mmCIF file of C-alpha atoms in Angstrom:
data_model
loop_
_atom_site.group_PDB
_atom_site.id
_atom_site.type_symbol
_atom_site.label_atom_id
_atom_site.label_comp_id
_atom_site.label_asym_id
_atom_site.label_seq_id
_atom_site.Cartn_x
_atom_site.Cartn_y
_atom_site.Cartn_z
ATOM 1 C CA MET A 263 81.513 -159.118 93.929
ATOM 2 C CA GLU A 264 84.622 -159.908 95.956
ATOM 3 C CA GLY A 265 84.041 -161.179 99.722
ATOM 4 C CA THR A 266 80.170 -162.422 98.460
ATOM 5 C CA LYS A 267 79.221 -165.897 99.024
ATOM 6 C CA SER A 268 77.897 -167.867 96.347
ATOM 7 C CA ASN A 269 74.847 -166.767 94.836
ATOM 8 C CA ASN A 270 71.370 -168.041 95.708
ATOM 9 C CA LYS A 271 69.867 -169.203 92.797
ATOM 10 C CA VAL A 272 66.291 -168.036 92.355
ATOM 11 C CA ILE A 273 63.805 -169.316 90.435
ATOM 12 C CA VAL A 274 60.711 -166.840 89.794
ATOM 13 C CA ILE A 275 57.279 -168.434 89.038
ATOM 14 C CA GLY A 276 54.737 -165.846 87.268
ATOM 15 C CA ALA A 277 55.417 -163.035 84.744
ATOM 16 C CA GLY A 278 53.088 -160.559 85.792
ATOM 17 C CA ALA A 279 52.949 -157.268 87.283
ATOM 18 C CA VAL A 280 54.595 -157.850 90.734
ATOM 19 C CA ALA A 281 56.600 -160.799 88.977
ATOM 20 C CA GLY A 282 57.974 -157.982 86.822
ATOM 21 C CA TRP A 283 59.062 -156.095 89.414
ATOM 22 C CA MET A 284 60.276 -158.607 91.641
ATOM 23 C CA ALA A 285 62.663 -160.939 89.498
ATOM 24 C CA PRO A 286 64.802 -157.638 87.884
ATOM 25 C CA ALA A 287 65.006 -156.432 91.777
ATOM 26 C CA ILE A 288 66.198 -159.763 93.007
ATOM 27 C CA ASP A 289 68.856 -160.330 90.215
ATOM 28 C CA ALA A 290 70.651 -157.072 91.267
ATOM 29 C CA LEU A 291 71.057 -158.074 94.491
ATOM 30 C CA PRO A 292 74.440 -159.269 95.501
ATOM 31 C CA GLY A 293 74.255 -162.685 96.719
ATOM 32 C CA TYR A 294 71.138 -163.513 94.565
ATOM 33 C CA ARG A 295 70.453 -164.380 91.188
ATOM 34 C CA VAL A 296 67.453 -165.435 89.074
ATOM 35 C CA VAL A 297 67.943 -168.468 87.018
ATOM 36 C CA ALA A 298 64.873 -168.854 85.243
ATOM 37 C CA VAL A 299 61.064 -167.163 85.071
ATOM 38 C CA ALA A 300 58.340 -169.595 84.576
ATOM 39 C CA SER A 301 54.917 -168.734 83.149
ATOM 40 C CA ARG A 302 52.032 -170.896 81.926
ATOM 41 C CA THR A 303 52.838 -168.740 78.750
ATOM 42 C CA LEU A 304 56.397 -168.960 77.642
ATOM 43 C CA GLU A 305 56.469 -166.290 75.428
ATOM 44 C CA HIS A 306 55.830 -164.116 79.077
ATOM 45 C CA ALA A 307 58.527 -165.491 80.960
ATOM 46 C CA GLN A 308 60.952 -165.551 77.678
ATOM 47 C CA ALA A 309 59.991 -161.493 77.630
ATOM 48 C CA LEU A 310 60.945 -160.894 81.529
ATOM 49 C CA ALA A 311 63.882 -163.241 81.513
ATOM 50 C CA ALA A 312 64.931 -161.253 78.536
ATOM 51 C CA LYS A 313 65.535 -158.001 81.240
ATOM 52 C CA LEU A 314 68.023 -160.167 83.372
ATOM 53 C CA GLN A 315 71.297 -161.216 83.698
ATOM 54 C CA ASP A 316 71.587 -164.389 82.574
ATOM 55 C CA ALA A 317 67.665 -166.390 83.407
ATOM 56 C CA GLU A 318 65.889 -169.469 81.268
ATOM 57 C CA ALA A 319 62.377 -169.262 80.471
ATOM 58 C CA THR A 320 61.038 -172.255 81.661
ATOM 59 C CA THR A 321 57.178 -173.832 82.614
ATOM 60 C CA VAL A 322 56.234 -174.871 85.901
ATOM 61 C CA ASP A 323 56.261 -178.461 84.892
ATOM 62 C CA ALA A 324 60.219 -178.184 84.242
ATOM 63 C CA LEU A 325 61.603 -176.311 86.720
ATOM 64 C CA PRO A 326 65.234 -176.821 86.861
ATOM 65 C CA PRO A 327 67.172 -176.546 90.871
ATOM 66 C CA ALA A 328 67.296 -173.677 92.631
ATOM 67 C CA ASP A 329 67.884 -172.589 96.680
ATOM 68 C CA ILE A 330 64.432 -170.357 96.418
ATOM 69 C CA TYR A 331 61.465 -170.285 94.558
ATOM 70 C CA LEU A 332 58.877 -167.037 94.388
ATOM 71 C CA ILE A 333 55.802 -167.716 93.495
ATOM 72 C CA SER A 334 54.455 -164.435 91.982
ATOM 73 C CA THR A 335 51.244 -165.302 90.435
ATOM 74 C CA SER A 336 47.611 -164.864 90.500
ATOM 75 C CA ASP A 337 46.129 -165.969 94.214
ATOM 76 C CA ASP A 338 44.075 -169.057 92.600
ATOM 77 C CA ALA A 339 47.208 -170.545 91.151
ATOM 78 C CA ILE A 340 49.423 -170.462 94.234
ATOM 79 C CA ALA A 341 48.435 -173.702 96.076
ATOM 80 C CA GLY A 342 47.954 -175.473 92.649
ATOM 81 C CA ILE A 343 51.630 -174.638 91.772
ATOM 82 C CA ALA A 344 52.901 -175.572 94.930
ATOM 83 C CA ALA A 345 51.104 -178.889 95.180
ATOM 84 C CA ARG A 346 52.652 -180.157 91.551
ATOM 85 C CA THR A 347 55.930 -179.533 92.017
ATOM 86 C CA ALA A 348 58.472 -181.461 93.905
ATOM 87 C CA SER A 349 61.465 -179.432 94.007
ATOM 88 C CA ALA A 350 63.515 -178.719 97.357
ATOM 89 C CA GLY A 351 64.292 -175.476 98.548
ATOM 90 C CA LEU A 352 62.906 -172.443 99.900
ATOM 91 C CA TRP A 353 59.261 -171.723 98.327
ATOM 92 C CA ILE A 354 58.098 -168.053 98.755
ATOM 93 C CA HIS A 355 54.800 -166.657 97.617
ATOM 94 C CA THR A 356 54.247 -162.879 97.551
ATOM 95 C CA SER A 357 50.576 -162.528 97.956
ATOM 96 C CA GLY A 358 48.545 -159.874 100.550
ATOM 97 C CA SER A 359 45.826 -162.671 101.244
ATOM 98 C CA VAL A 360 46.729 -166.060 100.632
ATOM 99 C CA PRO A 361 47.783 -168.028 103.611
ATOM 100 C CA ILE A 362 50.842 -169.500 103.980
ATOM 101 C CA THR A 363 49.332 -172.716 104.510
ATOM 102 C CA ALA A 364 49.077 -172.813 100.222
ATOM 103 C CA LEU A 365 52.562 -174.098 100.495
ATOM 104 C CA ALA A 366 51.520 -176.980 102.735
ATOM 105 C CA GLY A 367 53.849 -179.763 102.132
ATOM 106 C CA LYS A 368 56.907 -177.693 101.110
ATOM 107 C CA GLU A 369 59.984 -178.478 103.429
ATOM 108 C CA ARG A 370 60.318 -174.782 104.084
ATOM 109 C CA ALA A 371 57.703 -171.928 103.133
ATOM 110 C CA ALA A 372 57.407 -168.605 103.540
ATOM 111 C CA VAL A 373 55.789 -165.144 102.496
ATOM 112 C CA LEU A 374 57.210 -162.230 101.235
ATOM 113 C CA TYR A 375 54.507 -159.497 100.697
ATOM 114 C CA PRO A 376 55.098 -156.083 98.921
ATOM 115 C CA LEU A 377 52.858 -153.717 99.512
ATOM 116 C CA GLN A 378 52.558 -151.406 96.846
ATOM 117 C CA THR A 379 50.474 -151.404 93.216
ATOM 118 C CA PHE A 380 52.235 -152.675 90.375
ATOM 119 C CA SER A 381 51.076 -152.573 86.531
ATOM 120 C CA ARG A 382 52.678 -153.734 83.436
ATOM 121 C CA THR A 383 52.919 -150.741 81.405
ATOM 122 C CA HIS A 384 54.379 -148.564 84.609
ATOM 123 C CA VAL A 385 57.193 -150.495 85.828
ATOM 124 C CA GLU A 386 59.436 -148.385 88.113
ATOM 125 C CA PRO A 387 62.620 -149.832 88.602
ATOM 126 C CA TRP A 388 63.856 -151.197 92.168
ATOM 127 C CA ALA A 389 66.685 -148.832 93.844
ATOM 128 C CA PRO A 390 67.335 -148.890 97.790
ATOM 129 C CA ARG A 391 65.681 -145.548 99.303
ATOM 130 C CA LEU A 392 67.495 -144.989 102.736
ATOM 131 C CA LEU A 393 66.589 -141.639 104.405
ATOM 132 C CA ASP A 394 68.118 -140.314 107.899
ATOM 133 C CA GLY A 395 66.294 -137.812 110.219
ATOM 134 C CA PRO A 396 63.411 -137.824 112.540
ATOM 135 C CA HIS A 397 61.209 -139.184 109.989
ATOM 136 C CA ALA A 398 63.311 -142.189 109.610
ATOM 137 C CA GLU A 399 61.622 -146.099 110.823
ATOM 138 C CA PRO A 400 63.169 -148.369 112.470
ATOM 139 C CA TRP A 401 63.443 -151.922 111.673
ATOM 140 C CA ALA A 402 60.598 -153.417 112.482
ATOM 141 C CA VAL A 403 61.645 -157.163 111.717
ATOM 142 C CA ARG A 404 62.372 -159.831 114.363
ATOM 143 C CA GLY A 405 66.050 -159.754 114.672
ATOM 144 C CA ALA A 406 66.936 -157.181 112.383
ATOM 145 C CA GLU A 407 69.800 -155.185 113.052
ATOM 146 C CA ARG A 408 69.227 -151.244 113.590
ATOM 147 C CA ARG A 409 71.441 -148.979 111.316
ATOM 148 C CA PRO A 410 72.090 -145.610 110.825
ATOM 149 C CA ALA A 411 70.196 -145.228 108.103
ATOM 150 C CA LYS A 412 66.561 -145.874 108.582
ATOM 151 C CA ALA A 413 63.649 -146.428 105.899
ATOM 152 C CA ALA A 414 62.715 -143.500 103.682
ATOM 153 C CA ALA A 415 58.988 -142.825 103.046
ATOM 154 C CA ASP A 416 58.946 -144.063 99.857
ATOM 155 C CA ALA A 417 60.566 -147.358 100.523
ATOM 156 C CA ILE A 418 58.356 -150.428 99.595
ATOM 157 C CA PRO A 419 57.045 -152.137 102.782
ATOM 158 C CA LEU A 420 57.706 -155.803 102.586
ATOM 159 C CA PHE A 421 55.948 -158.273 105.072
ATOM 160 C CA VAL A 422 57.111 -161.579 105.868
ATOM 161 C CA GLU A 423 56.316 -164.733 107.785
ATOM 162 C CA ALA A 424 57.680 -168.261 107.543
ATOM 163 C CA SER A 425 57.283 -171.678 108.489
ATOM 164 C CA ASP A 426 60.109 -172.209 110.601
ATOM 165 C CA GLU A 427 63.276 -170.163 112.207
ATOM 166 C CA GLU A 428 65.209 -171.428 109.016
ATOM 167 C CA ALA A 429 62.807 -170.505 106.177
ATOM 168 C CA PHE A 430 62.375 -166.707 108.609
ATOM 169 C CA LYS A 431 66.184 -166.333 108.062
ATOM 170 C CA GLN A 432 66.384 -166.830 104.723
ATOM 171 C CA VAL A 433 63.252 -164.466 103.736
ATOM 172 C CA GLN A 434 64.767 -161.834 106.278
ATOM 173 C CA ALA A 435 67.536 -161.932 104.533
ATOM 174 C CA LEU A 436 66.039 -161.740 100.759
ATOM 175 C CA ALA A 437 63.316 -158.658 102.466
ATOM 176 C CA LEU A 438 66.290 -156.818 103.814
ATOM 177 C CA ALA A 439 68.047 -156.735 100.870
ATOM 178 C CA LEU A 440 65.316 -155.425 98.725
ATOM 179 C CA SER A 441 63.861 -152.583 101.084
ATOM 180 C CA PRO A 442 64.889 -150.923 104.263
ATOM 181 C CA ARG A 443 61.096 -151.429 105.416
ATOM 182 C CA VAL A 444 60.384 -154.707 106.745
ATOM 183 C CA TYR A 445 57.486 -156.129 109.135
ATOM 184 C CA GLU A 446 57.254 -158.872 110.699
ATOM 185 C CA ALA A 447 53.039 -160.266 109.473
ATOM 186 C CA ASP A 448 51.056 -163.704 110.017
ATOM 187 C CA SER A 449 48.501 -164.268 107.229
ATOM 188 C CA GLU A 450 45.865 -162.920 109.418
ATOM 189 C CA HIS A 451 47.722 -159.593 109.535
ATOM 190 C CA ARG A 452 48.515 -159.358 105.873
ATOM 191 C CA ARG A 453 44.981 -159.646 104.811
ATOM 192 C CA ALA A 454 44.202 -157.145 106.921
ATOM 193 C CA LEU A 455 46.955 -155.110 105.047
ATOM 194 C CA HIS A 456 45.489 -156.330 101.993
ATOM 195 C CA VAL A 457 42.129 -154.803 102.748
ATOM 196 C CA ALA A 458 43.660 -151.780 104.162
ATOM 197 C CA ALA A 459 45.368 -151.227 100.666
ATOM 198 C CA VAL A 460 42.278 -152.114 98.874
ATOM 199 C CA PHE A 461 40.693 -148.996 100.630
ATOM 200 C CA ALA A 462 43.678 -146.945 99.821
ATOM 201 C CA CYS A 463 44.798 -147.560 96.393
ATOM 202 C CA ASN A 464 42.550 -149.348 94.572
ATOM 203 C CA PHE A 465 39.236 -148.128 95.701
ATOM 204 C CA THR A 466 40.669 -144.419 95.824
ATOM 205 C CA ASN A 467 41.957 -145.185 92.225
ATOM 206 C CA ARG A 468 38.553 -145.856 91.010
ATOM 207 C CA LEU A 469 37.139 -142.421 92.221
ATOM 208 C CA TRP A 470 40.046 -140.802 90.421
ATOM 209 C CA ALA A 471 38.327 -142.430 86.860
ATOM 210 C CA HIS A 472 34.860 -141.293 88.249
ATOM 211 C CA ALA A 473 36.793 -137.725 88.874
ATOM 212 C CA GLU A 474 38.353 -137.908 85.443
ATOM 213 C CA ASP A 475 34.927 -138.933 83.569
ATOM 214 C CA ILE A 476 33.102 -136.242 85.461
ATOM 215 C CA LEU A 477 36.216 -133.301 84.470
ATOM 216 C CA GLN A 478 36.384 -134.663 80.896
ATOM 217 C CA LYS A 479 32.720 -133.635 80.435
ATOM 218 C CA ALA A 480 33.185 -130.710 81.683
ATOM 219 C CA GLY A 481 36.259 -130.187 79.626
ATOM 220 C CA TYR A 482 38.814 -130.210 81.956
ATOM 221 C CA PRO A 483 41.720 -132.900 82.013
ATOM 222 C CA LEU A 484 42.800 -134.911 85.218
ATOM 223 C CA ASP A 485 45.694 -133.209 86.377
ATOM 224 C CA VAL A 486 44.019 -130.091 87.001
ATOM 225 C CA LEU A 487 43.385 -132.628 90.410
ATOM 226 C CA HIS A 488 47.232 -133.193 90.552
ATOM 227 C CA PRO A 489 47.966 -130.397 93.392
ATOM 228 C CA LEU A 490 44.547 -131.584 95.336
ATOM 229 C CA LEU A 491 45.237 -134.873 95.402
ATOM 230 C CA GLN A 492 49.030 -134.654 96.567
ATOM 231 C CA LYS A 493 47.837 -132.208 99.347
ATOM 232 C CA THR A 494 45.384 -134.789 100.251
ATOM 233 C CA LEU A 495 47.667 -137.367 100.931
ATOM 234 C CA ASP A 496 50.605 -135.022 102.100
ATOM 235 C CA LYS A 497 48.224 -133.886 104.937
ATOM 236 C CA ALA A 498 46.670 -137.486 105.301
ATOM 237 C CA MET A 499 50.322 -138.611 106.597
ATOM 238 C CA ALA A 500 50.817 -135.578 108.554
ATOM 239 C CA ILE A 501 47.529 -135.176 110.969
ATOM 240 C CA SER A 502 45.769 -138.342 109.778
ATOM 241 C CA PRO A 503 42.621 -138.580 107.084
ATOM 242 C CA VAL A 504 40.089 -137.698 110.276
ATOM 243 C CA GLU A 505 41.656 -134.534 111.072
ATOM 244 C CA GLY A 506 42.382 -133.953 107.395
ATOM 245 C CA GLN A 507 38.563 -134.420 106.271
ATOM 246 C CA THR A 508 37.203 -131.369 104.478
ATOM 247 C CA GLY A 509 34.341 -130.593 101.850
ATOM 248 C CA PRO A 510 30.446 -130.007 102.179
ATOM 249 C CA ALA A 511 29.973 -133.751 103.832
ATOM 250 C CA ARG A 512 32.598 -132.690 106.566
ATOM 251 C CA ARG A 513 30.875 -129.158 106.693
ATOM 252 C CA GLY A 514 27.166 -131.031 107.094
ATOM 253 C CA ASP A 515 26.578 -128.341 104.267
ATOM 254 C CA ARG A 516 23.003 -130.231 102.810
ATOM 255 C CA ARG A 517 22.523 -127.597 100.321
ATOM 256 C CA ILE A 518 25.756 -128.141 98.534
ATOM 257 C CA LEU A 519 25.602 -131.907 98.809
ATOM 258 C CA GLU A 520 21.924 -132.009 97.134
ATOM 259 C CA SER A 521 23.035 -129.447 94.767
ATOM 260 C CA HIS A 522 25.918 -131.942 93.558
ATOM 261 C CA LEU A 523 23.263 -135.368 93.870
ATOM 262 C CA ALA A 524 21.232 -133.327 91.199
ATOM 263 C CA SER A 525 23.845 -133.155 88.786
ATOM 264 C CA LEU A 526 24.943 -136.682 88.847
ATOM 265 C CA ASP A 527 23.008 -139.909 88.083
ATOM 266 C CA GLY A 528 23.722 -143.991 87.762
ATOM 267 C CA VAL A 529 26.577 -145.550 89.730
ATOM 268 C CA GLU A 530 28.730 -141.851 90.499
ATOM 269 C CA LYS A 531 25.125 -140.734 92.174
ATOM 270 C CA GLU A 532 25.159 -143.863 94.448
ATOM 271 C CA ILE A 533 28.729 -143.598 95.148
ATOM 272 C CA TYR A 534 28.562 -139.850 96.058
ATOM 273 C CA GLN A 535 25.496 -140.349 98.273
ATOM 274 C CA LEU A 536 27.128 -143.324 100.147
ATOM 275 C CA ILE A 537 30.251 -141.666 101.207
ATOM 276 C CA SER A 538 28.966 -138.571 101.814
ATOM 277 C CA ASN A 539 26.738 -140.186 104.172
ATOM 278 C CA ASP A 540 29.745 -141.737 105.884
ATOM 279 C CA ILE A 541 31.183 -138.580 106.017
ATOM 280 C CA LEU A 542 28.451 -136.965 107.600
ATOM 281 C CA SER A 543 27.686 -139.924 110.306
ATOM 282 C CA GLN A 544 31.660 -139.344 111.154
ATOM 283 C CA TYR A 545 31.354 -136.015 111.687
ATOM 284 C CA ASN A 546 27.626 -136.256 113.591
ATOM 285 C CA HIS A 547 25.653 -134.872 110.756
ATOM 286 C CA PRO A 548 22.349 -135.886 109.616
ATOM 287 C CA GLU A 549 22.275 -138.524 106.951
ATOM 288 C CA LEU A 550 21.201 -137.469 103.562
#
């Protein structure tokens, strides 16, 4: 692109679900180019590299020179990868619960945590989403320019942290190029975000799996719940989950609760009783 500074050379270490979103997103940005994908399994690196403009596949022990090294692997692997690689440049990891100290020993270190669920089998292409109007969200990262176009509600929030001012400027620039929703979060705050995400996403998804099991036994598909799930999310965002809570536990309807419990067994019965008691307690009803 005319007028653009020379590309920052980026190496993505990892070839899983997060890397599968991050590498093409970065590779599409003006001023950045993913030059290599590294993975423990060379075939996985080759598969991801093939989706990029001009990236080679390699291993962690044979990293070429680059400006930015982005570790997007399992949490347990981050510190080990950082410890055994001596390359200069900015080192970034993408974990929610791994502290920045996992990159100890690197001259410049940073974290870029995308608060989103990613799956190998369902990868949505990156695209910037901007929104103007009363529901737009202001930039929330230090020194970021406030622009007329603000963040759309469905843009992926990115949370950044850095070891020093120069590293912060670099990770901030990359984050703002990827998403209009960028926030500062140190390791402690990022862990809280990750825990909240587990409750909101992972636990909820598991409950959907139990709901699907119950529906299938009754002869219905999961998609009969689609309007209900969408309405519940919309209401939670509009008036808060506490205000939007409905159902027999919210009303303290013991007859219905006991009828439901009698129809369940195993872990589904335990989950139903545990969460029902939590809701009953929240709204000052006697527990089951």
